[in-house]
PDB file of C-alpha atoms and ligand atoms in Angstrom:
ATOM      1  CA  UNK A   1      49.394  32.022 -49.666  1.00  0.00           C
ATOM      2  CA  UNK A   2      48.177  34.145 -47.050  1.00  0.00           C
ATOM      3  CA  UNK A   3      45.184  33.179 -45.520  1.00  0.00           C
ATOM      4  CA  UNK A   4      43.008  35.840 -44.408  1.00  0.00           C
ATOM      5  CA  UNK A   5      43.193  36.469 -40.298  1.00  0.00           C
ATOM      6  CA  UNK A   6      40.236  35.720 -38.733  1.00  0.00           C
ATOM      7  CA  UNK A   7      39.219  37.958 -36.290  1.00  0.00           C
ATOM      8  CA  UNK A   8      39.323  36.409 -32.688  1.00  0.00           C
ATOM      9  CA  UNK A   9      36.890  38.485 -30.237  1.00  0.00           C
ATOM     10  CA  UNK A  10      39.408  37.411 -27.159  1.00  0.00           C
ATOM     11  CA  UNK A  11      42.584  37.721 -29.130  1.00  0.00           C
ATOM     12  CA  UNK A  12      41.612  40.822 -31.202  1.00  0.00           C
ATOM     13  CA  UNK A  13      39.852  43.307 -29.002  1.00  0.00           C
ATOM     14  CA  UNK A  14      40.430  46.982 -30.772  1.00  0.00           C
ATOM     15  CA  UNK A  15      43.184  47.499 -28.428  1.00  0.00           C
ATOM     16  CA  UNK A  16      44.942  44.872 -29.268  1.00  0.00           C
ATOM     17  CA  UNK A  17      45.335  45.801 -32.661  1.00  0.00           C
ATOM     18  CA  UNK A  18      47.349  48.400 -32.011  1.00  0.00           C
ATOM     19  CA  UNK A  19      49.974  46.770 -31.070  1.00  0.00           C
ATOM     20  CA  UNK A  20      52.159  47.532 -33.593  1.00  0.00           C
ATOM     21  CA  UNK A  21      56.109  47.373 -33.198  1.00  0.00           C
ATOM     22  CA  UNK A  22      57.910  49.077 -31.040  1.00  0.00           C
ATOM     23  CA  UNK A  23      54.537  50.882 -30.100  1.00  0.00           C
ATOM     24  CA  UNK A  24      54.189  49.020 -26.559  1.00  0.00           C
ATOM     25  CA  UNK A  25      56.710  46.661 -26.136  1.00  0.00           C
ATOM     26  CA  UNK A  26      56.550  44.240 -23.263  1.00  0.00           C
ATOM     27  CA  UNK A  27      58.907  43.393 -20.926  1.00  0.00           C
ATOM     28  CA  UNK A  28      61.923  43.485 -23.711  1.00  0.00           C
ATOM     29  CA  UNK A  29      59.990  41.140 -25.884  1.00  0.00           C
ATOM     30  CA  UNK A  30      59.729  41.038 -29.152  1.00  0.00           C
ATOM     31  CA  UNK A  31      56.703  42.435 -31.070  1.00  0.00           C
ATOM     32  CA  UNK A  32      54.531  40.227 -32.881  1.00  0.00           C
ATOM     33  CA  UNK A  33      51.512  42.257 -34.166  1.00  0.00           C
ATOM     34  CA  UNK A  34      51.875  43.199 -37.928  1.00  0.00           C
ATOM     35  CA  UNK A  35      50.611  46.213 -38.769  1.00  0.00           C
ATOM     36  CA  UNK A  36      47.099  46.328 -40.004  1.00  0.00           C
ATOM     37  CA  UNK A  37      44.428  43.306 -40.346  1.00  0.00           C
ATOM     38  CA  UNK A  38      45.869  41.036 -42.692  1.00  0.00           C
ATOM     39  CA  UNK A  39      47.266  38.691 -40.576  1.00  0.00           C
ATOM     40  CA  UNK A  40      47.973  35.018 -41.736  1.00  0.00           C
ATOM     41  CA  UNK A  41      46.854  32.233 -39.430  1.00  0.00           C
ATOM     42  CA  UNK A  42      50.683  32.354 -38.834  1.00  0.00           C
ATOM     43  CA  UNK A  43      50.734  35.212 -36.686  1.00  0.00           C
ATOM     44  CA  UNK A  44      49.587  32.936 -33.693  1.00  0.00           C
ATOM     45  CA  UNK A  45      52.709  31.581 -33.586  1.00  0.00           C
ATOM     46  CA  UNK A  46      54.292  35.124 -33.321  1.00  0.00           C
ATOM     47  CA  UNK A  47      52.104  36.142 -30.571  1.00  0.00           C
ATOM     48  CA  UNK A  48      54.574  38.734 -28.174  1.00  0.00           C
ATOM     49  CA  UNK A  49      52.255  36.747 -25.917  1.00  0.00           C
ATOM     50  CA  UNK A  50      53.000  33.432 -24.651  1.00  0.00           C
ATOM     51  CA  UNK A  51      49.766  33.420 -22.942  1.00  0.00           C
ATOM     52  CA  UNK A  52      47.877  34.685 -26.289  1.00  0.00           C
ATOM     53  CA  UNK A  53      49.698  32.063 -28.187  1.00  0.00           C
ATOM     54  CA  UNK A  54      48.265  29.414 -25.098  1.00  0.00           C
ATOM     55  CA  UNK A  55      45.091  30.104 -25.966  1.00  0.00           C
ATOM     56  CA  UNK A  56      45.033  30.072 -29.374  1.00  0.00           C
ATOM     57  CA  UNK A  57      46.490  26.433 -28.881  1.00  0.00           C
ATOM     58  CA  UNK A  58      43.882  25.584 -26.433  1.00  0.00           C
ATOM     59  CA  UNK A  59      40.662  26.645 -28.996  1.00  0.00           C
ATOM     60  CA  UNK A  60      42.271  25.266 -32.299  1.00  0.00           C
ATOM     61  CA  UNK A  61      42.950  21.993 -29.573  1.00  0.00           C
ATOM     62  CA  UNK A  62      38.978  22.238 -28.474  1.00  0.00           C
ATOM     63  CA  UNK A  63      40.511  22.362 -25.008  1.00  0.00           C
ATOM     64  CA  UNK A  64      38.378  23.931 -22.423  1.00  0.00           C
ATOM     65  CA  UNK A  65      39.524  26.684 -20.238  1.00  0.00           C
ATOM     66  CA  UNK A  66      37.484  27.933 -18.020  1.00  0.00           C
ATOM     67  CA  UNK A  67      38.280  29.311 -14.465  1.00  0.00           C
ATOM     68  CA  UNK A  68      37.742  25.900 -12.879  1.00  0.00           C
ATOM     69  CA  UNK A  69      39.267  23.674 -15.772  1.00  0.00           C
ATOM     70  CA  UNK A  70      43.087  22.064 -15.167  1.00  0.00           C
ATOM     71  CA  UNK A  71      45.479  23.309 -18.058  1.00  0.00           C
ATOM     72  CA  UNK A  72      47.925  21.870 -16.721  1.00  0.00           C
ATOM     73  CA  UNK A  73      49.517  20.063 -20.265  1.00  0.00           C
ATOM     74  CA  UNK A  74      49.482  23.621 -21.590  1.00  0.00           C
ATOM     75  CA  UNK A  75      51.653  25.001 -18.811  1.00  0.00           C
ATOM     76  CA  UNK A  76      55.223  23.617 -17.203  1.00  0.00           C
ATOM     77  CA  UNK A  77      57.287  25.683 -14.899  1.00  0.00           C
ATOM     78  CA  UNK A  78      59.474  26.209 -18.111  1.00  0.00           C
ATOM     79  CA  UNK A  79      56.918  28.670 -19.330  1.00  0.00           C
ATOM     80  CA  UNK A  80      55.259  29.733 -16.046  1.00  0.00           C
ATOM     81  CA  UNK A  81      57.566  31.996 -15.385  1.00  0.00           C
ATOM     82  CA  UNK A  82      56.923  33.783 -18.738  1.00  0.00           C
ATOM     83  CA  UNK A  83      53.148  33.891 -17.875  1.00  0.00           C
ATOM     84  CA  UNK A  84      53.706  35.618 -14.467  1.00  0.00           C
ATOM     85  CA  UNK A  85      55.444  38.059 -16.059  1.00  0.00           C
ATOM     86  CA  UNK A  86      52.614  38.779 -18.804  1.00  0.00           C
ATOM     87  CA  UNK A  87      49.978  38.753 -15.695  1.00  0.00           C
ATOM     88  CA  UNK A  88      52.108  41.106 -13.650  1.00  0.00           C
ATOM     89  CA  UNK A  89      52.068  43.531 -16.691  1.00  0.00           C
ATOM     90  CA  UNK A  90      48.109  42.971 -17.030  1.00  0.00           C
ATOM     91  CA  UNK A  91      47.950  43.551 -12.995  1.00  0.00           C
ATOM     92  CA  UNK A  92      49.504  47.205 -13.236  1.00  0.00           C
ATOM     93  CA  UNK A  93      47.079  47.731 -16.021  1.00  0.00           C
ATOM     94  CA  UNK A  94      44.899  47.123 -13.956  1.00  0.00           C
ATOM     95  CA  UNK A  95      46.216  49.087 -10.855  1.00  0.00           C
ATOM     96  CA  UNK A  96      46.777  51.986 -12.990  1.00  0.00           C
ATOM     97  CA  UNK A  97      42.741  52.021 -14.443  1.00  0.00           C
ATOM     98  CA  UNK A  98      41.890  51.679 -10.936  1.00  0.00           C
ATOM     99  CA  UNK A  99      43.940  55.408 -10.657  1.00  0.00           C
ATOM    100  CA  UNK A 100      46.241  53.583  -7.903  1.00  0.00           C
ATOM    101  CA  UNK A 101      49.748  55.220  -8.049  1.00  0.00           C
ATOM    102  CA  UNK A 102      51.879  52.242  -7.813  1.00  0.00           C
ATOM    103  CA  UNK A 103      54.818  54.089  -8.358  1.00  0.00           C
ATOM    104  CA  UNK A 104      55.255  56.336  -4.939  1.00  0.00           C
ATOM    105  CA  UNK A 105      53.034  54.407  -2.972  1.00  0.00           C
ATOM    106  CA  UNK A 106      55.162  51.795  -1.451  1.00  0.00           C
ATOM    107  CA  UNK A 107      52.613  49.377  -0.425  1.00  0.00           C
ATOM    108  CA  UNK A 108      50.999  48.952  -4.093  1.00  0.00           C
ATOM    109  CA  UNK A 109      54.932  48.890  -5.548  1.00  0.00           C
ATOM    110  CA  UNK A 110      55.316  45.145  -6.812  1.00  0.00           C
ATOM    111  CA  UNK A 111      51.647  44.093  -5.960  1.00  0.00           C
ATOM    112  CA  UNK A 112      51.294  43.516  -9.572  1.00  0.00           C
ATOM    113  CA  UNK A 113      53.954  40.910  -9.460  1.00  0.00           C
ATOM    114  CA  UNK A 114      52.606  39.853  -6.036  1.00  0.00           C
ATOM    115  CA  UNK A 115      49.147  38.978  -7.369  1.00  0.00           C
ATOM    116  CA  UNK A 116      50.560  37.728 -11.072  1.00  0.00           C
ATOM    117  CA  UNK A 117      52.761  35.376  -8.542  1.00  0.00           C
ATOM    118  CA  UNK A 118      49.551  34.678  -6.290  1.00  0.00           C
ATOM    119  CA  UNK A 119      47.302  33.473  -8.743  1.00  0.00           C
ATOM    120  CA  UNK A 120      49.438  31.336 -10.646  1.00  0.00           C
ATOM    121  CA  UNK A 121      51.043  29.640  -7.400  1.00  0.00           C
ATOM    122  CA  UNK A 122      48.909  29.766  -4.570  1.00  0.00           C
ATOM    123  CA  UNK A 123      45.007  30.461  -5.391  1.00  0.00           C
ATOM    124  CA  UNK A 124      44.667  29.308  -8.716  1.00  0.00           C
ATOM    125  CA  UNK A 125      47.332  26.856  -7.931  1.00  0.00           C
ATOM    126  CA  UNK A 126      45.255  23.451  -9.664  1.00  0.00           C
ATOM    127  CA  UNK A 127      44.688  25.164 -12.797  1.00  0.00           C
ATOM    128  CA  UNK A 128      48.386  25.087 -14.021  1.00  0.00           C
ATOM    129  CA  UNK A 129      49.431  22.024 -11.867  1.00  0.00           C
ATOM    130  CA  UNK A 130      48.604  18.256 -12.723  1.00  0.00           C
ATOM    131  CA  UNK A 131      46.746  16.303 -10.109  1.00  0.00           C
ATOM    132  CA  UNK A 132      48.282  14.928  -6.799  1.00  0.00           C
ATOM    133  CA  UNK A 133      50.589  12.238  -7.197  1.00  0.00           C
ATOM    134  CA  UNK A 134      47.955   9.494  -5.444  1.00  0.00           C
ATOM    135  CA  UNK A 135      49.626   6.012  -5.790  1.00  0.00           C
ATOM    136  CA  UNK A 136      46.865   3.253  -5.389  1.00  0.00           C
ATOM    137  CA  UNK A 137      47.494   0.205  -2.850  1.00  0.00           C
ATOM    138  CA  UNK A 138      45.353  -3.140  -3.607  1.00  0.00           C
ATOM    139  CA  UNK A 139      42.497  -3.678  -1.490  1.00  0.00           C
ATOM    140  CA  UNK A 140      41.958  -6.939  -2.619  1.00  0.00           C
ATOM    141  CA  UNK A 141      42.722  -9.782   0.083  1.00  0.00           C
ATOM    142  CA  UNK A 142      40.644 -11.630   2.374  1.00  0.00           C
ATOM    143  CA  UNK A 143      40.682  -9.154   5.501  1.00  0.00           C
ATOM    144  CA  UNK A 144      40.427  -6.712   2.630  1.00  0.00           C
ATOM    145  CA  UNK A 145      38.726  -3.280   4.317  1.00  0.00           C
ATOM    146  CA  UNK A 146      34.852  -3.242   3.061  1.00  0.00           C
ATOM    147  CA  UNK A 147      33.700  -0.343   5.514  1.00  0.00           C
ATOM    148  CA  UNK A 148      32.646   3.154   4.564  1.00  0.00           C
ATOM    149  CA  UNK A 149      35.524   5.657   4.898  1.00  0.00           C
ATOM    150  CA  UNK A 150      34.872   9.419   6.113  1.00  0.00           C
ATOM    151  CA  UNK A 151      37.734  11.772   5.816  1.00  0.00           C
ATOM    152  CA  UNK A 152      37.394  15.950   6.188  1.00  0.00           C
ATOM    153  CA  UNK A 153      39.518  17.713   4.219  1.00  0.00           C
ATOM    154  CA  UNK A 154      40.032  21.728   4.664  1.00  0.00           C
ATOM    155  CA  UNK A 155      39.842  23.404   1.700  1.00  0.00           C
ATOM    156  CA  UNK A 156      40.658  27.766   0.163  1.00  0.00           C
ATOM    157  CA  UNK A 157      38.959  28.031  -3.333  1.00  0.00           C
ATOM    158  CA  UNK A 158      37.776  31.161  -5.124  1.00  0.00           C
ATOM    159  CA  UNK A 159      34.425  31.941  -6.578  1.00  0.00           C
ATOM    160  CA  UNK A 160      35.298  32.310 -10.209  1.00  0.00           C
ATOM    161  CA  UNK A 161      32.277  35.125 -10.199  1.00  0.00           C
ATOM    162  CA  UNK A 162      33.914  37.716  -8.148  1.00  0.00           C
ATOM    163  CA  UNK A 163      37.189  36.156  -7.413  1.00  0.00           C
ATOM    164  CA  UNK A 164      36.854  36.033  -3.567  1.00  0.00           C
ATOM    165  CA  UNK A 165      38.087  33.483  -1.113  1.00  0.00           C
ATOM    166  CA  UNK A 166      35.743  30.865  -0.414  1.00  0.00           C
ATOM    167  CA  UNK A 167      36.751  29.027   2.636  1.00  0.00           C
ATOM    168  CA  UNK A 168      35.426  25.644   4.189  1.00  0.00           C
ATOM    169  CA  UNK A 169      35.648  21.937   4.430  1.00  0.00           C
ATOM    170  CA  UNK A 170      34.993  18.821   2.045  1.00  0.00           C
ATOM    171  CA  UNK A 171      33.767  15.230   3.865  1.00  0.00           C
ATOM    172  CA  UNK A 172      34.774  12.294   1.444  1.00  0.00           C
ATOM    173  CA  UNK A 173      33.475   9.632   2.170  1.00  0.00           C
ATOM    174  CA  UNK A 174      34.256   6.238  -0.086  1.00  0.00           C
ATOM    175  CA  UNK A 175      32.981   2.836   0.247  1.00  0.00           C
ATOM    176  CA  UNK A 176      36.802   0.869  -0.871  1.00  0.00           C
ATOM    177  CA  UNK A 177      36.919  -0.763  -4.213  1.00  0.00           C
ATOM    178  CA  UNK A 178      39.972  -2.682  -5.059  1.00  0.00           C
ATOM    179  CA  UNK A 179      42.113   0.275  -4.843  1.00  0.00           C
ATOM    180  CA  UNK A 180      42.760   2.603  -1.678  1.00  0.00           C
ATOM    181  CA  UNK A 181      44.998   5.655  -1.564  1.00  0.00           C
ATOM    182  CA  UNK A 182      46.884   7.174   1.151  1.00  0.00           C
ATOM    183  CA  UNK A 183      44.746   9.490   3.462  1.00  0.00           C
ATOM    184  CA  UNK A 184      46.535  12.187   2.979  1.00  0.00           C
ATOM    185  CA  UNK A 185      45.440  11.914  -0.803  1.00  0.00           C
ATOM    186  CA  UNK A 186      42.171  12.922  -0.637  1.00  0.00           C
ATOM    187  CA  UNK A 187      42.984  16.026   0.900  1.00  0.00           C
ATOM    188  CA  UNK A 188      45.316  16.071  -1.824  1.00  0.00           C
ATOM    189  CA  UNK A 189      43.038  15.276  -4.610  1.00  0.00           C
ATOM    190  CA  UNK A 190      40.044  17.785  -3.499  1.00  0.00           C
ATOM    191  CA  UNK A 191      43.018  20.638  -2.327  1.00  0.00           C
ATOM    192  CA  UNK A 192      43.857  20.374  -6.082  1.00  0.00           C
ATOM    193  CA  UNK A 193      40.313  20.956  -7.213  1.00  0.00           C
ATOM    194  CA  UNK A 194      39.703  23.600  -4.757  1.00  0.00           C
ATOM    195  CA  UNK A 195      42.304  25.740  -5.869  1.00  0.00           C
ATOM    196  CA  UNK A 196      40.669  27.270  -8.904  1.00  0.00           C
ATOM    197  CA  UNK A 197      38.356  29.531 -10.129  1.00  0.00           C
ATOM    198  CA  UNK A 198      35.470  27.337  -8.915  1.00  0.00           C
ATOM    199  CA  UNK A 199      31.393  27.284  -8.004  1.00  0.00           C
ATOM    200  CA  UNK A 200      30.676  25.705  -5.231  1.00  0.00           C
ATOM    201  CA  UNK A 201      28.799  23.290  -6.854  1.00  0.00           C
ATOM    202  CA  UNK A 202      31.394  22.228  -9.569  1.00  0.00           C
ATOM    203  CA  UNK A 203      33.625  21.773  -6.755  1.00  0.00           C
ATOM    204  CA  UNK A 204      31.906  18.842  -5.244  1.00  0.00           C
ATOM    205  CA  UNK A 205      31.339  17.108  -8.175  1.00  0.00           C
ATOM    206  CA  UNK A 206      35.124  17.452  -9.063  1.00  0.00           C
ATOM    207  CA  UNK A 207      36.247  16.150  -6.290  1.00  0.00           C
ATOM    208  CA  UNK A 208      33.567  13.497  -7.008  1.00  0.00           C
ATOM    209  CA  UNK A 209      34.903  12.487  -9.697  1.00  0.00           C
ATOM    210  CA  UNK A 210      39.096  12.702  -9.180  1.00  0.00           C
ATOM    211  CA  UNK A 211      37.976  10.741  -6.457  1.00  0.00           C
ATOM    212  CA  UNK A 212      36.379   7.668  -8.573  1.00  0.00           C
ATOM    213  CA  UNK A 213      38.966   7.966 -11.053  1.00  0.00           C
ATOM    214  CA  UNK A 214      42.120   7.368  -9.194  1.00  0.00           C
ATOM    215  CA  UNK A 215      40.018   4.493  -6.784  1.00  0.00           C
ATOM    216  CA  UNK A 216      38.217   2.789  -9.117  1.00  0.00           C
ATOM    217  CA  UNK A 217      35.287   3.358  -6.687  1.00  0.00           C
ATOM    218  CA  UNK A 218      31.580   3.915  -7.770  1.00  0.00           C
ATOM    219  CA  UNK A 219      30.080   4.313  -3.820  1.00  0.00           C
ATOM    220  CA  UNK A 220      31.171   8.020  -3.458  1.00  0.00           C
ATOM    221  CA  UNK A 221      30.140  11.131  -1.352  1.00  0.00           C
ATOM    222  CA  UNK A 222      31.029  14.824  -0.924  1.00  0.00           C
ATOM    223  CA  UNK A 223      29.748  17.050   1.213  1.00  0.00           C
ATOM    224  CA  UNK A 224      30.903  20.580   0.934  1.00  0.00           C
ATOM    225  CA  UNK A 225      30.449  23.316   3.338  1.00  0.00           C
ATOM    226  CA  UNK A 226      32.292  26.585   3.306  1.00  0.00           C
ATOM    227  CA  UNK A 227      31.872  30.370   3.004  1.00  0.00           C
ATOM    228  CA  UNK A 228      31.922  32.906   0.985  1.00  0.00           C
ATOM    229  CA  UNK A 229      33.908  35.950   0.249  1.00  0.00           C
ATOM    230  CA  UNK A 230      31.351  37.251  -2.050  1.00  0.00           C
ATOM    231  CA  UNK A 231      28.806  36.928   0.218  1.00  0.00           C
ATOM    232  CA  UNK A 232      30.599  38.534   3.259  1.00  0.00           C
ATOM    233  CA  UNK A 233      32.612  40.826   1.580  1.00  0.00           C
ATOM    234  CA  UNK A 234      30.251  42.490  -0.763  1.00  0.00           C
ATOM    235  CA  UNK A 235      26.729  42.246  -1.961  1.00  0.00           C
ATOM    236  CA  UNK A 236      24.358  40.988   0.962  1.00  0.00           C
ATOM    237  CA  UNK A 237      27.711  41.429   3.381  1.00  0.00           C
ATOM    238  CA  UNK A 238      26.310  38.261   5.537  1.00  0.00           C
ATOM    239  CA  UNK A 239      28.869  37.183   7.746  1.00  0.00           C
ATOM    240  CA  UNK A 240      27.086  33.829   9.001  1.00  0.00           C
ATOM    241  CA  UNK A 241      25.695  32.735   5.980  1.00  0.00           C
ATOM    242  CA  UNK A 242      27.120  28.807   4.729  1.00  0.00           C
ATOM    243  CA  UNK A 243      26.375  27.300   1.815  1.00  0.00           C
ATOM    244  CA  UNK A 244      26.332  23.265   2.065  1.00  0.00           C
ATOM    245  CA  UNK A 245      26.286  20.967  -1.394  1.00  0.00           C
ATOM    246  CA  UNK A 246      26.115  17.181  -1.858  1.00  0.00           C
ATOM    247  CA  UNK A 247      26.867  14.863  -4.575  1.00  0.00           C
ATOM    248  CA  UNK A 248      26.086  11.178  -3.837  1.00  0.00           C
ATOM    249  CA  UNK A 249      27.091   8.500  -6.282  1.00  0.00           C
ATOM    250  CA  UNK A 250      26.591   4.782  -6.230  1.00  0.00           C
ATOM    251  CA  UNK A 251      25.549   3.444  -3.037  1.00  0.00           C
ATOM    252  CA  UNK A 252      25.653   6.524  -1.443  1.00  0.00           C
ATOM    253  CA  UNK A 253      22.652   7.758  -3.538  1.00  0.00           C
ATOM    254  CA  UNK A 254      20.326   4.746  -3.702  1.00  0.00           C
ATOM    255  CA  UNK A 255      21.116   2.708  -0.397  1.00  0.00           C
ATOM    256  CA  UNK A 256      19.280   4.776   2.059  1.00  0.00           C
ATOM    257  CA  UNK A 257      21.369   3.268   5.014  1.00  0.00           C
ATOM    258  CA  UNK A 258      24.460   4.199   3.176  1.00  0.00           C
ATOM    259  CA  UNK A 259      23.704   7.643   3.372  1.00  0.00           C
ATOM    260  CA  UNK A 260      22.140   8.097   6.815  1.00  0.00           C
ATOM    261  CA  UNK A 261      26.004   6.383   7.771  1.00  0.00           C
ATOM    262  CA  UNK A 262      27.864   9.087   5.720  1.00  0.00           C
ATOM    263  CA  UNK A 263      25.940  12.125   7.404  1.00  0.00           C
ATOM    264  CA  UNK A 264      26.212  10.342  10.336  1.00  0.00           C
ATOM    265  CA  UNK A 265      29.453  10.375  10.292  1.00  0.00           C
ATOM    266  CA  UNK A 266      29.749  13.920   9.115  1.00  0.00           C
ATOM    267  CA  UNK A 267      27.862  14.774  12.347  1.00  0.00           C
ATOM    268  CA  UNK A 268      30.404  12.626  14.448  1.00  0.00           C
ATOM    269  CA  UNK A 269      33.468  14.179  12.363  1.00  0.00           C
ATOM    270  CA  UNK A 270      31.780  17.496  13.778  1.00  0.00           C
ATOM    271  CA  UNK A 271      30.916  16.647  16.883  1.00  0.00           C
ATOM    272  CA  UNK A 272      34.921  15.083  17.574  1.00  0.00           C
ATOM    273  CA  UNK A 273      36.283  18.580  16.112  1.00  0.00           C
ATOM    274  CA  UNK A 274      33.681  21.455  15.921  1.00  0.00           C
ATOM    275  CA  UNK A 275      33.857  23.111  12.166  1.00  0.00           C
TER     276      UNK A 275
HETATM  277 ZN1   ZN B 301      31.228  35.090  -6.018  1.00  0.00          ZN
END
């Protein structure tokens, strides 16, 4: 009972399809590719690709995967190390379209591993990782704290357009629930959102809303300012141009006083330590 393969426009570009064995074999692995179209449903499971295979998982699951989305139940460091080693074969693809000759030149030898390595550890970091460990401590006594808190947090992201560093700060501010977390956490918590294939304005409302999730709080702020790579880089190449975003929640939206004390504080936090 074969069913008939149904053709996947990510898994089955025309190139793909002609992967037949022993044809291109990667890295030792074996081939999973039967010959021709008829394919059973199966033949996800044989995927030479572990990363194929992934997401096929992640659309039969209805799990999102977009540049900016954690994957991180997908992905252990069991399998990681498979994936680098699919992304470092995709990177000299990649070097050799762009007519680089990574085989005498010594400074482009192993920069396909370097950025397969790269991505997956350092700047897309929060995709494959689960969130920041942020233990909650009860705020829930009689001197319990009831003031707004304002902490800055540096942050490196990527712009998921162009895949250029975006570089800048994120104020948090919080107005304590029952639950507080460690300072250090939401550095933490918005360090692990950054770190992604992000748009500036997803990234403040992620770190929005890790934020209320592991505090319980509704009174929430982020300010983001940072630059971009894309913008300095490339395209309109302005090297002073910042790009600021806001998301208010709670109190920090409706109580007027509430948010003239947050971006006051922003404006102290600046004034204390120029950014
Ligand atoms: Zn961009």
């Amino acid at each position: 009972m074969t069913e008939k393969f149904k053709p996947d426009p990510i898994m089955n570009t025309p190139d793909s399809r002609k992967f037949v064995k022993n044809e291109f074999p990667p890295l030792g692995k074996e081939v999973y590719v039967k010959a021709g179209d008829d394919m059973s449903d199966k033949g996800y499971e044989e995927e030479k690709y572990l990363g194929n295979y992934l997401r096929a998982k992640m659309k039969r699951d209805g799990k999102r995967f977009w540049a900016g989305d954690n994957i991180s139940e997908y992905v252990n460091d069991h399998n990681k190390e498979q994936l680098i080693d699919e992304a470092t074969e995709a990177f000299e693809l990649v070097l050799d379209r762009l007519l680089i000759d990574r085989e005498t030149d010594p400074n482009s030898h192993g920069t396909a591993r370097r950025l397969a390595k790269m991505y997956f550890n350092e700047i897309m970091e929060g995709r494959y990782e689960p969130g920041p460990d942020a233990t909650a401590f009860p705020n829930d006594s009689q001197d319990r704290y009831e003031g707004m808190l304002v902490v800055r947090s540096e942050l490196r992201s990527m712009c998921s357009h162009h895949h250029q560093p975006v570089s800048g700060v994120a104020y948090i501010g919080i107005i304590a629930a029952q639950k507080l977390i460690g300072l250090s956490k939401y550095t933490r918590i918005a360090q692990w959102c950054a770190r992604r294939g992000t748009l500036q304005e997803e990234l403040a409302n992620d770190i929005a809303r890790e934020i209320m999730r592991v505090t319980d709080a509704t009174d929430v702020g982020v300010y983001v300012q940072a630059v971009h790579g894309c913008c300095e880089n490339r395209g309109i190449m302005a090297h002073s141009s910042l790009t600021q975003t806001t998301v208010l929640k709670g109190a920090f939206k409706d109580d007027q006083s509430t948010k003239k004390e947050f971006f006051d504080n922003i404006k102290l936090q600046q004034d204390f330590a120029p950014r």
